[in-house]
JSON list of N, CA and C in Angstrom, two decimals:
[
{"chain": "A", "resi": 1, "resn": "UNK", "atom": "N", "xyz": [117.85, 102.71, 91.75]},
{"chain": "A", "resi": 1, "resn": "UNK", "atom": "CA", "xyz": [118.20, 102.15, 93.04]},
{"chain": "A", "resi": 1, "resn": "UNK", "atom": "C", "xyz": [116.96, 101.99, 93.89]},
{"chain": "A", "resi": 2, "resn": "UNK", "atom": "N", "xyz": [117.23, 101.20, 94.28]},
{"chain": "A", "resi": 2, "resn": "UNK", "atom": "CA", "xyz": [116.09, 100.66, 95.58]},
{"chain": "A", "resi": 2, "resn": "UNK", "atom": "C", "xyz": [115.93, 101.37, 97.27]},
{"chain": "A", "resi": 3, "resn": "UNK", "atom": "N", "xyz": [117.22, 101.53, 97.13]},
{"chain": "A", "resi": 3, "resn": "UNK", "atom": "CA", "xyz": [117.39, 102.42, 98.57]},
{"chain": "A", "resi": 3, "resn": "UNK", "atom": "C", "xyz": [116.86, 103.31, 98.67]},
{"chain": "A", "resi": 4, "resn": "UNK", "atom": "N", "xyz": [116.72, 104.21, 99.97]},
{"chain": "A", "resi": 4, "resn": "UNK", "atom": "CA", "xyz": [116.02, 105.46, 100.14]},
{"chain": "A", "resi": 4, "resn": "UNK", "atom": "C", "xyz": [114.88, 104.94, 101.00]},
{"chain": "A", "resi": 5, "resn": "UNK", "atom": "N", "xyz": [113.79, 105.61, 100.91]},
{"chain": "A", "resi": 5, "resn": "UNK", "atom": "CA", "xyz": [112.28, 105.56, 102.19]},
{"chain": "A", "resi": 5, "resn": "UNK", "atom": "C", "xyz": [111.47, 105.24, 101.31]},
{"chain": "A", "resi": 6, "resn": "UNK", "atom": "N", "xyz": [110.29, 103.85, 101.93]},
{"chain": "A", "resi": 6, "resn": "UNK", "atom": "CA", "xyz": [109.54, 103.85, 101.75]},
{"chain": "A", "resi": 6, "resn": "UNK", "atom": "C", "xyz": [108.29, 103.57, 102.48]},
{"chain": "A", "resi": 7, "resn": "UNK", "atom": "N", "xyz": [107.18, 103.92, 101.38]},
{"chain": "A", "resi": 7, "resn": "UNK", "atom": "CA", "xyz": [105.80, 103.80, 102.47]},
{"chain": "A", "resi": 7, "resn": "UNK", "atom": "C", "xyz": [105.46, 102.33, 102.62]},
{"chain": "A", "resi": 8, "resn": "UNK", "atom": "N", "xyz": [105.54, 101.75, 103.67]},
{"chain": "A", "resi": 8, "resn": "UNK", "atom": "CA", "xyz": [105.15, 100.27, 103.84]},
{"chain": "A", "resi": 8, "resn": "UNK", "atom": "C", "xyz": [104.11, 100.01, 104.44]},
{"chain": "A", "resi": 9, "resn": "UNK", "atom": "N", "xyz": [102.52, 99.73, 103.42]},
{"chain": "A", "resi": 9, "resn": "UNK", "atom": "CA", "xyz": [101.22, 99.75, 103.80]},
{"chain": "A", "resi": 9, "resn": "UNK", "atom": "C", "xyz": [100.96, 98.08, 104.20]},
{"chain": "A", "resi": 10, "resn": "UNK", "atom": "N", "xyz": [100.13, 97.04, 104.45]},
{"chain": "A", "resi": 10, "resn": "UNK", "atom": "CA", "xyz": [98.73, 96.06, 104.82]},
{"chain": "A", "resi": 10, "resn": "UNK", "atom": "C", "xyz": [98.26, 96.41, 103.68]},
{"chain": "A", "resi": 11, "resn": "UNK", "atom": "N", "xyz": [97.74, 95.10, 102.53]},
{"chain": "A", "resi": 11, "resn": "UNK", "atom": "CA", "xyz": [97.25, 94.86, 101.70]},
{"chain": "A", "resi": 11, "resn": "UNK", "atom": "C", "xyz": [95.61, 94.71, 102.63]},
{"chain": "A", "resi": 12, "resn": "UNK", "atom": "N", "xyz": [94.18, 94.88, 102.05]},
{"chain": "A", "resi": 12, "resn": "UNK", "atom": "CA", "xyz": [93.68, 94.81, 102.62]},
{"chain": "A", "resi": 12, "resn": "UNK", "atom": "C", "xyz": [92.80, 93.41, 102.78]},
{"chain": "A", "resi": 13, "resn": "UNK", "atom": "N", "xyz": [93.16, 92.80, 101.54]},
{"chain": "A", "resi": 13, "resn": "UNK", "atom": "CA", "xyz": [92.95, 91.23, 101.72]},
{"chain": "A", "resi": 13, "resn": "UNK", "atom": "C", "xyz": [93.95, 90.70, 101.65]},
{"chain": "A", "resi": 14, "resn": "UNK", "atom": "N", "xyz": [94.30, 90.06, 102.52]},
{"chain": "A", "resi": 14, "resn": "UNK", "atom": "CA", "xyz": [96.02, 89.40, 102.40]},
{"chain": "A", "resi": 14, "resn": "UNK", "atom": "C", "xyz": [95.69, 87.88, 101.41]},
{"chain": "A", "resi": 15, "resn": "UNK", "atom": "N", "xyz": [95.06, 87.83, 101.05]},
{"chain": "A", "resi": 15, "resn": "UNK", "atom": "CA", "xyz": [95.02, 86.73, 99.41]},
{"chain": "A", "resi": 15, "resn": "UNK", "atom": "C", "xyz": [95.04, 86.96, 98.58]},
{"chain": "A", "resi": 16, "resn": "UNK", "atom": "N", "xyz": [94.64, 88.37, 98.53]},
{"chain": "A", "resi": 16, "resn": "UNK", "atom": "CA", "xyz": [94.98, 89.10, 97.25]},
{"chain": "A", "resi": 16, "resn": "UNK", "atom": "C", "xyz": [97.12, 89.45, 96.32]},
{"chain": "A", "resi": 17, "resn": "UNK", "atom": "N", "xyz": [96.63, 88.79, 95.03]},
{"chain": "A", "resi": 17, "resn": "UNK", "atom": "CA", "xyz": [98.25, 88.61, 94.89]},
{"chain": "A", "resi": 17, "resn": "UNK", "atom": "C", "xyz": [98.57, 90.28, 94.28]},
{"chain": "A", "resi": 18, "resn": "UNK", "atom": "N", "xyz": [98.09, 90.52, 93.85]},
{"chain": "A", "resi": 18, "resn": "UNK", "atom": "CA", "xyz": [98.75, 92.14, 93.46]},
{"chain": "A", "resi": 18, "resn": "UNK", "atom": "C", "xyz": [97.66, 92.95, 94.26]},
{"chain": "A", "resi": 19, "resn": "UNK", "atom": "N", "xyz": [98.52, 94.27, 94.90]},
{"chain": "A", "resi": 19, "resn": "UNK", "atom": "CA", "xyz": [96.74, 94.94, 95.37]},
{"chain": "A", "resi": 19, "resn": "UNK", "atom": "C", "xyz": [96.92, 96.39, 94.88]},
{"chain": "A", "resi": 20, "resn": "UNK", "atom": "N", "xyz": [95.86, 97.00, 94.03]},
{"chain": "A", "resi": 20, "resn": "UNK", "atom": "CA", "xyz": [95.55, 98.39, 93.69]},
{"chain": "A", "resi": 20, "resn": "UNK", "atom": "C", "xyz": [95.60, 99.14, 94.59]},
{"chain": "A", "resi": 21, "resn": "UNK", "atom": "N", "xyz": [95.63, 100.67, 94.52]},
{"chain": "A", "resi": 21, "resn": "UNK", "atom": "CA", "xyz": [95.69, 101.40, 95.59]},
{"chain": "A", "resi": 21, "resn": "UNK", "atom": "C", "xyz": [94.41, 101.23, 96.37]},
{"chain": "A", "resi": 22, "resn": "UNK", "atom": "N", "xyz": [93.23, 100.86, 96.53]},
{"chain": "A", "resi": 22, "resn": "UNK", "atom": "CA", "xyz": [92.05, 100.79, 96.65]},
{"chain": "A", "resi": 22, "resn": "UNK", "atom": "C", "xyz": [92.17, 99.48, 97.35]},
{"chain": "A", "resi": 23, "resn": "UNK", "atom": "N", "xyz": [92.93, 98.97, 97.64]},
{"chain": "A", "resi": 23, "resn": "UNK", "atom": "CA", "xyz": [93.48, 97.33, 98.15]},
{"chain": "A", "resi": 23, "resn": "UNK", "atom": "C", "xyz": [94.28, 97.50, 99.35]},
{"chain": "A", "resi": 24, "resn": "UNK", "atom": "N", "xyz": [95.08, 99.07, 99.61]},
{"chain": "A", "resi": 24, "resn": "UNK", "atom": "CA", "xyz": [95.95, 98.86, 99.96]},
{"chain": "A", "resi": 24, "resn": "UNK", "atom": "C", "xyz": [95.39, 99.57, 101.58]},
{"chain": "A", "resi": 25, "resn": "UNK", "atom": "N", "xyz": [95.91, 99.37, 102.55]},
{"chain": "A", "resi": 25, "resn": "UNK", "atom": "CA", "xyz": [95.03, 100.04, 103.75]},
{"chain": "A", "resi": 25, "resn": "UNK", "atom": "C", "xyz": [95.85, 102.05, 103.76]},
{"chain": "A", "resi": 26, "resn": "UNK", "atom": "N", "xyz": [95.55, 103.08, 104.17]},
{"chain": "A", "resi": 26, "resn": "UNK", "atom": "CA", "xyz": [95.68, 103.60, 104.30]},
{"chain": "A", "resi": 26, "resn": "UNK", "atom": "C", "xyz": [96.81, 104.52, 105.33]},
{"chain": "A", "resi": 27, "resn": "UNK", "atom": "N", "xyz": [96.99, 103.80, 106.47]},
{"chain": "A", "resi": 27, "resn": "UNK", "atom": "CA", "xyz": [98.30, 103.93, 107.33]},
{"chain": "A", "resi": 27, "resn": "UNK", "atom": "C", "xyz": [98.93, 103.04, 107.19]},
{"chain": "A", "resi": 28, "resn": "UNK", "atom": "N", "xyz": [100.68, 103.38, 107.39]},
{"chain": "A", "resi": 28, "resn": "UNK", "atom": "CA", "xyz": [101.62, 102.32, 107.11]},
{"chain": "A", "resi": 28, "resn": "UNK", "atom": "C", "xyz": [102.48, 102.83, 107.89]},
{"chain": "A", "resi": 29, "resn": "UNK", "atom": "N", "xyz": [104.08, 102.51, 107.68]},
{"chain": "A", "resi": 29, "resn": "UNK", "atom": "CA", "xyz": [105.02, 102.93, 108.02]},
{"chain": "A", "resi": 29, "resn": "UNK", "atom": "C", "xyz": [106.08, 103.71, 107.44]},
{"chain": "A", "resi": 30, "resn": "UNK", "atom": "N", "xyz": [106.67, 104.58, 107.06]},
{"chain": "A", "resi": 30, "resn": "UNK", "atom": "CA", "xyz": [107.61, 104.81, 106.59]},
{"chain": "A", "resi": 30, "resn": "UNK", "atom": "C", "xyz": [109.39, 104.16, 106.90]},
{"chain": "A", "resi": 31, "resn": "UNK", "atom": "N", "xyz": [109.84, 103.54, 106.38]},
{"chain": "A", "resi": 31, "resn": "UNK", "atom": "CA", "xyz": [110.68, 102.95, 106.67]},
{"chain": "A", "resi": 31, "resn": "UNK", "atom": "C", "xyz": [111.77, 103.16, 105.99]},
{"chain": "A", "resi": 32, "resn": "UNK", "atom": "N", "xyz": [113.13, 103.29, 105.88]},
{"chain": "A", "resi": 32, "resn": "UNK", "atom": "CA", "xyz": [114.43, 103.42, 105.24]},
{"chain": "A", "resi": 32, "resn": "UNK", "atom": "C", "xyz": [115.14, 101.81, 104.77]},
{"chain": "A", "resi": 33, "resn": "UNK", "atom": "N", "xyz": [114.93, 102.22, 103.76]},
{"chain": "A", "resi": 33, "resn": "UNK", "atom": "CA", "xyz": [115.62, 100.36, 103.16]},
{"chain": "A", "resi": 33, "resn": "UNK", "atom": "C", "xyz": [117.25, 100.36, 103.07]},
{"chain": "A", "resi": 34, "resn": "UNK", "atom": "N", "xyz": [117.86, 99.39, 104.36]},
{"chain": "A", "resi": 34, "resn": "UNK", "atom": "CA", "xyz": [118.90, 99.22, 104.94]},
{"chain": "A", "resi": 34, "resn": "UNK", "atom": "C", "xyz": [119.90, 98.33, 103.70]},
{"chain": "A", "resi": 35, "resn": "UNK", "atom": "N", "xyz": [119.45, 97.40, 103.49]},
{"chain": "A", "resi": 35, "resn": "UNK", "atom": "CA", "xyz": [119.89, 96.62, 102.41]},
{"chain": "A", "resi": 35, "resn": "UNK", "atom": "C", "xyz": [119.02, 95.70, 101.26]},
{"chain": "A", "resi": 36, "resn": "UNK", "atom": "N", "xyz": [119.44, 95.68, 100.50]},
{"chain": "A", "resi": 36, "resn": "UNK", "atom": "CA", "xyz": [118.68, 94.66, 99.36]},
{"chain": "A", "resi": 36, "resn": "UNK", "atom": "C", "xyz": [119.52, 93.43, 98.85]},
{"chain": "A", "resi": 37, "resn": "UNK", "atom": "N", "xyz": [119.20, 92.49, 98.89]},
{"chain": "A", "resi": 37, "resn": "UNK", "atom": "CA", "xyz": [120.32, 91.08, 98.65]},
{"chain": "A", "resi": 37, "resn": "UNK", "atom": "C", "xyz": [119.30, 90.18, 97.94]},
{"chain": "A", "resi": 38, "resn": "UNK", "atom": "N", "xyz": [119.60, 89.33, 96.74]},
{"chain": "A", "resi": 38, "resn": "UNK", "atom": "CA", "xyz": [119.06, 88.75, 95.92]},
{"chain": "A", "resi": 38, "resn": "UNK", "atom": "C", "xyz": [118.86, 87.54, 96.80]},
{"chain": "A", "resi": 39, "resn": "UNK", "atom": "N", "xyz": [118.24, 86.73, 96.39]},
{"chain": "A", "resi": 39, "resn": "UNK", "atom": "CA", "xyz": [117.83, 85.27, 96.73]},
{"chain": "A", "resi": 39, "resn": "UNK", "atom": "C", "xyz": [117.90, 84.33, 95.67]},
{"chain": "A", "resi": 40, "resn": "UNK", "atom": "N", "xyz": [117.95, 83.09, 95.68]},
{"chain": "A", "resi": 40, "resn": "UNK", "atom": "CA", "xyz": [118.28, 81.56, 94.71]},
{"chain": "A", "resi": 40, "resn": "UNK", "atom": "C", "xyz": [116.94, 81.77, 93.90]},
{"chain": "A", "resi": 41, "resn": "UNK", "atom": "N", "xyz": [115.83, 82.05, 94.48]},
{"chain": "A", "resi": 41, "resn": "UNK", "atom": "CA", "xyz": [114.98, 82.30, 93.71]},
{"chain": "A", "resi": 41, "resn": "UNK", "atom": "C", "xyz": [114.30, 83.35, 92.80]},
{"chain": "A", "resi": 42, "resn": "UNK", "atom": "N", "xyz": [115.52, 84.46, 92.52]},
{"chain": "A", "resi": 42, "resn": "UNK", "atom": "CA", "xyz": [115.42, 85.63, 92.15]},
{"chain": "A", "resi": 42, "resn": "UNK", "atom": "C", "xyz": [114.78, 86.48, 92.35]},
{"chain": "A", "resi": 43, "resn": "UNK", "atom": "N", "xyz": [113.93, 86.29, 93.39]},
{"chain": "A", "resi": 43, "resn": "UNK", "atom": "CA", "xyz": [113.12, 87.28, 94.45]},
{"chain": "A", "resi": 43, "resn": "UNK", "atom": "C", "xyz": [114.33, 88.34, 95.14]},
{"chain": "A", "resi": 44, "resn": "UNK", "atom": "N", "xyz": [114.00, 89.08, 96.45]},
{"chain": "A", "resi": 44, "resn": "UNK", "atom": "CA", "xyz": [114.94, 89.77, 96.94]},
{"chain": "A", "resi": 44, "resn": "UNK", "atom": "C", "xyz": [114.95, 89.80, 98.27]},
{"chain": "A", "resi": 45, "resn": "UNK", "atom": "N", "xyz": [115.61, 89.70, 98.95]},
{"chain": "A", "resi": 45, "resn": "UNK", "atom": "CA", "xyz": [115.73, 90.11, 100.39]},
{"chain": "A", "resi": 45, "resn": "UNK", "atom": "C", "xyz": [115.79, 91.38, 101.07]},
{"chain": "A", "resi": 46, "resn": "UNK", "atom": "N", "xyz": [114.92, 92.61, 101.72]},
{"chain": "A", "resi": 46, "resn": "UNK", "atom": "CA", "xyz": [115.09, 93.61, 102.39]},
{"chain": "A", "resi": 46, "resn": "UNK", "atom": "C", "xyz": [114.98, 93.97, 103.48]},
{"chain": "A", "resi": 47, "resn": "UNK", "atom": "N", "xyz": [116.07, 94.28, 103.66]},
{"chain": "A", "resi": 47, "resn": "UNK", "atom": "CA", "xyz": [116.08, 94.80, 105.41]},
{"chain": "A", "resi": 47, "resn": "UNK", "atom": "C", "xyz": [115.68, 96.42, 105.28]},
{"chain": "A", "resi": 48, "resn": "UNK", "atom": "N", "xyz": [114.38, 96.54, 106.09]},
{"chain": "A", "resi": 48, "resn": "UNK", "atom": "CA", "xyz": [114.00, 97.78, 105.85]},
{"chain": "A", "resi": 48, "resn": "UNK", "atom": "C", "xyz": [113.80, 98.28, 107.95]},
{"chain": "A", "resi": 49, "resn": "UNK", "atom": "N", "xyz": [113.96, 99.29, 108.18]},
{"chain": "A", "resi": 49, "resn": "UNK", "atom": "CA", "xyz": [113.95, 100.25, 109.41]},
{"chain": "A", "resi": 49, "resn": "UNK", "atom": "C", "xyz": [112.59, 100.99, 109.51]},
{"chain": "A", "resi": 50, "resn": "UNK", "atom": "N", "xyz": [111.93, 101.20, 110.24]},
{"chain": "A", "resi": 50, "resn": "UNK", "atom": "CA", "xyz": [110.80, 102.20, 110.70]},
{"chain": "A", "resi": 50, "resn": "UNK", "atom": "C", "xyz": [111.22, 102.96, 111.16]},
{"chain": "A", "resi": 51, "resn": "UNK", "atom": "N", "xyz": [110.58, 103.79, 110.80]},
{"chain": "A", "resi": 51, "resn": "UNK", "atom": "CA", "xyz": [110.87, 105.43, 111.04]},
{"chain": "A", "resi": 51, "resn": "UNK", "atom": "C", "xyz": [110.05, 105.89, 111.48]},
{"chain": "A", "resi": 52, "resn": "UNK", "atom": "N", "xyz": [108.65, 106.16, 111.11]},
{"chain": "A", "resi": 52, "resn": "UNK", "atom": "CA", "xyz": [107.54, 106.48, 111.67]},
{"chain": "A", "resi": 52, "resn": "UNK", "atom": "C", "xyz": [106.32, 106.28, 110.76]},
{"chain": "A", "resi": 53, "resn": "UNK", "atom": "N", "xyz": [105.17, 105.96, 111.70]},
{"chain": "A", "resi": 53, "resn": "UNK", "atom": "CA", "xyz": [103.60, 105.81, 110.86]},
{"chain": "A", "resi": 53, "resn": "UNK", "atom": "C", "xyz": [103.44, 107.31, 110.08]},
{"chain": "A", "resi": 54, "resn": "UNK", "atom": "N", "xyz": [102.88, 106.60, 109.12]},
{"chain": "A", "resi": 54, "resn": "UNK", "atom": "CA", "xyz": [102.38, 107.59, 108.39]},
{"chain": "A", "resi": 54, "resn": "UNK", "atom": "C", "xyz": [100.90, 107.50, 107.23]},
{"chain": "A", "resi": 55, "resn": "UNK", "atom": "N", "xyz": [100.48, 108.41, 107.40]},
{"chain": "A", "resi": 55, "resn": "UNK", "atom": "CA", "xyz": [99.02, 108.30, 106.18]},
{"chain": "A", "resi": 55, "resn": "UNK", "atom": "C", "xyz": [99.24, 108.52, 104.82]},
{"chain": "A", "resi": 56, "resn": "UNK", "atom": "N", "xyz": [98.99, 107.71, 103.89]},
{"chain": "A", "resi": 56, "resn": "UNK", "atom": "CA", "xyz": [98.70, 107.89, 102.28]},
{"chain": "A", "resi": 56, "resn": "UNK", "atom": "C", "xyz": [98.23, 108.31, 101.92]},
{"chain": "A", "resi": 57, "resn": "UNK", "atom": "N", "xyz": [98.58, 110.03, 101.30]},
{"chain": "A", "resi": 57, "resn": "UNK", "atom": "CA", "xyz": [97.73, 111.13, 100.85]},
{"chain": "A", "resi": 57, "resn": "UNK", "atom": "C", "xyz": [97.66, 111.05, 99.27]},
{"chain": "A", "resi": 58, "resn": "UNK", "atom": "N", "xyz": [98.67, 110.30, 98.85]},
{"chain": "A", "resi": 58, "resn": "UNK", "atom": "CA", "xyz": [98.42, 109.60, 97.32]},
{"chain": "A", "resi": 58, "resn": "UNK", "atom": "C", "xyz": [99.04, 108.74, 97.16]},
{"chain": "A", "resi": 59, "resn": "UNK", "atom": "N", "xyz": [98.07, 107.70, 96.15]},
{"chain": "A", "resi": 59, "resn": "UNK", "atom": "CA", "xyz": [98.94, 106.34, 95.85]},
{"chain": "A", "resi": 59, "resn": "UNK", "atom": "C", "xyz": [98.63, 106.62, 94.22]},
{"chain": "A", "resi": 60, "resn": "UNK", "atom": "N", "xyz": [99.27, 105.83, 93.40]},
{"chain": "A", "resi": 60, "resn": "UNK", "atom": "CA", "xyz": [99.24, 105.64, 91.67]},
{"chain": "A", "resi": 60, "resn": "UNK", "atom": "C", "xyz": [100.26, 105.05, 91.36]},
{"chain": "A", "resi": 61, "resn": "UNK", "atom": "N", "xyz": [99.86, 103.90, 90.60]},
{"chain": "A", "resi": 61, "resn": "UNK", "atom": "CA", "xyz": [101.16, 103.57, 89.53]},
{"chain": "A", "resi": 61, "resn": "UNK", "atom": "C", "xyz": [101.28, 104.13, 88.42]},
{"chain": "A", "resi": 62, "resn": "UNK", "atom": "N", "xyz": [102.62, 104.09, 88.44]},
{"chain": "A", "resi": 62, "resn": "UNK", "atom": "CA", "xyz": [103.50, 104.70, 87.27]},
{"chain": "A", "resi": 62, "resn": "UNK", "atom": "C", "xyz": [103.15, 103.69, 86.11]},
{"chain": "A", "resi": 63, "resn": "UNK", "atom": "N", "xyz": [102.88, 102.78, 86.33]},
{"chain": "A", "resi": 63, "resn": "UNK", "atom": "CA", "xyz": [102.80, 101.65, 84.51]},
{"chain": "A", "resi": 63, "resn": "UNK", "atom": "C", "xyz": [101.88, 100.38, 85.42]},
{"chain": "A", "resi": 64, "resn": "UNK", "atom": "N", "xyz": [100.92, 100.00, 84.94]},
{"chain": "A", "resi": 64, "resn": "UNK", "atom": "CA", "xyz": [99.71, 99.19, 85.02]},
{"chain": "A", "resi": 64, "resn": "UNK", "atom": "C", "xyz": [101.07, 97.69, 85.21]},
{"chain": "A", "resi": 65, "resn": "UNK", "atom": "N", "xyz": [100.29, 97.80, 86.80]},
{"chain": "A", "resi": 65, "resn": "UNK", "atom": "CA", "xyz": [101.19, 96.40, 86.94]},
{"chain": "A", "resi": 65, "resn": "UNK", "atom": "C", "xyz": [102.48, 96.43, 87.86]},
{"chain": "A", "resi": 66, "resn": "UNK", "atom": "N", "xyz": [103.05, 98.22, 87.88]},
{"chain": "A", "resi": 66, "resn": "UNK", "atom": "CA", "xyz": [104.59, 98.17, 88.76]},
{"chain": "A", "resi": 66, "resn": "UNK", "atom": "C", "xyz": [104.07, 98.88, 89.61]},
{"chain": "A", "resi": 67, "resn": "UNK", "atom": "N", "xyz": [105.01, 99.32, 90.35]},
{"chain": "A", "resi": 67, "resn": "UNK", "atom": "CA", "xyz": [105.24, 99.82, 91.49]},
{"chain": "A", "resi": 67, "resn": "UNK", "atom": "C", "xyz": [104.23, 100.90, 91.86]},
{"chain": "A", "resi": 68, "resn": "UNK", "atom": "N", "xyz": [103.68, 100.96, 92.90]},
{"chain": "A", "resi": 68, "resn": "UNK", "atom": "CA", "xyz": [102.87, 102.45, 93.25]},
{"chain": "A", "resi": 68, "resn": "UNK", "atom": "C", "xyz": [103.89, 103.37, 93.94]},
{"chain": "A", "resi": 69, "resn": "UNK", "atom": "N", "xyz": [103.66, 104.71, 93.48]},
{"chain": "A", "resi": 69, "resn": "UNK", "atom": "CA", "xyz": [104.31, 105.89, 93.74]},
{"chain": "A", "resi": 69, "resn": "UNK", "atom": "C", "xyz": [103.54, 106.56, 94.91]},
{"chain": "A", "resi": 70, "resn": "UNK", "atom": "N", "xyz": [103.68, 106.63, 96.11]},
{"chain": "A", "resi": 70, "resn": "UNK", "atom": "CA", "xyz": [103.25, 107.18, 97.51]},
{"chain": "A", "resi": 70, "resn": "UNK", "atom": "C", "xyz": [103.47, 108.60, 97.52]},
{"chain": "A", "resi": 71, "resn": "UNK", "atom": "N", "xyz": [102.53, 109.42, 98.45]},
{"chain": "A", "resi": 71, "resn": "UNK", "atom": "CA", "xyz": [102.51, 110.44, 99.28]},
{"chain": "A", "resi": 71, "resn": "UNK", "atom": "C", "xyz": [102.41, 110.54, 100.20]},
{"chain": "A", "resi": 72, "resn": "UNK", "atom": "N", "xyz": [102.75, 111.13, 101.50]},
{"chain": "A", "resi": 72, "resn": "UNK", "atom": "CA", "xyz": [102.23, 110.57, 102.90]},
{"chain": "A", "resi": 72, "resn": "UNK", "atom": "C", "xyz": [102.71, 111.33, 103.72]},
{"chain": "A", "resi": 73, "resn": "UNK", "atom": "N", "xyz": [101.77, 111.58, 105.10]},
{"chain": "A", "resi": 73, "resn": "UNK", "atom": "CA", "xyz": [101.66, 112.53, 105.43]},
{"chain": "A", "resi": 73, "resn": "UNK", "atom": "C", "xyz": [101.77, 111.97, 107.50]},
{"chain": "A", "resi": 74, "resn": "UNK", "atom": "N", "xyz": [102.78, 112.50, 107.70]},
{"chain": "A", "resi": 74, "resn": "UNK", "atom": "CA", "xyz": [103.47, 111.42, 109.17]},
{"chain": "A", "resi": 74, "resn": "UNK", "atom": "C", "xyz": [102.18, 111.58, 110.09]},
{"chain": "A", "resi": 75, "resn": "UNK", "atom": "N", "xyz": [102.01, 110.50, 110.36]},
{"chain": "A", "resi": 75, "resn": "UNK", "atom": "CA", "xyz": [100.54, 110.45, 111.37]},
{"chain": "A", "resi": 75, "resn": "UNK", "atom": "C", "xyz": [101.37, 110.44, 113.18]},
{"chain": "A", "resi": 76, "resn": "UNK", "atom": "N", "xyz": [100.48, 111.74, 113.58]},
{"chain": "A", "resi": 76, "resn": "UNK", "atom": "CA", "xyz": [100.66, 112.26, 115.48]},
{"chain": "A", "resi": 76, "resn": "UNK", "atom": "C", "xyz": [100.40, 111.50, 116.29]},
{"chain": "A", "resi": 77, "resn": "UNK", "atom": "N", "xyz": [101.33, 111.01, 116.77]},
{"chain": "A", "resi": 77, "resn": "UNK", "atom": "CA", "xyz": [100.98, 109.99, 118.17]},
{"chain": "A", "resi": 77, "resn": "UNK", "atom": "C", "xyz": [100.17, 110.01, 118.28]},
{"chain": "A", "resi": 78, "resn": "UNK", "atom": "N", "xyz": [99.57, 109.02, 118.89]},
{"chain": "A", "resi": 78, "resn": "UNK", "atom": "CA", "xyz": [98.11, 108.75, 119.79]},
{"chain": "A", "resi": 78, "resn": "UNK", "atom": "C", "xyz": [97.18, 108.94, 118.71]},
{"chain": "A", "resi": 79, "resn": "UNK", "atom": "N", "xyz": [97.34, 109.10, 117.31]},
{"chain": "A", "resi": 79, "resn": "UNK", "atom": "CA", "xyz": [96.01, 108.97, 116.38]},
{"chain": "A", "resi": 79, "resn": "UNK", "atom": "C", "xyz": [95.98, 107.83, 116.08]},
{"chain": "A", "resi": 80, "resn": "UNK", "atom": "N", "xyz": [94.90, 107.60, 115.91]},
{"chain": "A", "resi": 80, "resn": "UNK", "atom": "CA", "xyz": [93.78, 106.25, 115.03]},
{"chain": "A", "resi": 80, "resn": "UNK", "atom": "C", "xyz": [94.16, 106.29, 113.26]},
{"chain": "A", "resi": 81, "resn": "UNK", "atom": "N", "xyz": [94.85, 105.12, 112.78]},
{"chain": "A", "resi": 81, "resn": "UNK", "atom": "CA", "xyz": [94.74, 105.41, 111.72]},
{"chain": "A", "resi": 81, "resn": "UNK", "atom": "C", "xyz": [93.34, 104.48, 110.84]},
{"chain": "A", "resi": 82, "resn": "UNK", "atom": "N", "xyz": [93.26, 104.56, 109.71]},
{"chain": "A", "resi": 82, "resn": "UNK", "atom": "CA", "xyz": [91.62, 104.39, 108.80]},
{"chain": "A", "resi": 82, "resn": "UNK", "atom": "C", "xyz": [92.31, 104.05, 107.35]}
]
């Protein structure tokens, strides 16, 4: 399933079509994925919620090519994230 929280980072070149963890910027959001609905073009539609910023204390994919597996660590008001 798709549902549940995730870390939602800024690629750090936005032309870049896949980005490594090393691609990916370091603060994001944590967000709760509300719904998932297919599209005509077999892509997907998600409505995802913020919850709060947070820092990436680990990124890695599980299989060369899918999904990166996050760690993250909720970033304190009023900080600067990097």
């Amino acid at each position: 399933s798709h549902m549940g929280n995730w870390l939602v980072e800024n690629k750090r070149d936005p032309e870049a079509e896949d980005a490594a963890p090393a691609g990916l910027h370091r603060v994001g959001v944590v967000a709760a994925v509300r719904e998932v609905g297919p599209l005509p073009d077999g892509s997907a539609r998600v409505l995802v919620e913020g919850l709060h910023r947070a820092r990436a204390t680990r990124l890695a994919a599980a299989t060369a090519g899918g999904p990166l597996r996050a760690s993250a660590a909720p970033l304190p008001f009023g900080e600067v994230g990097g």
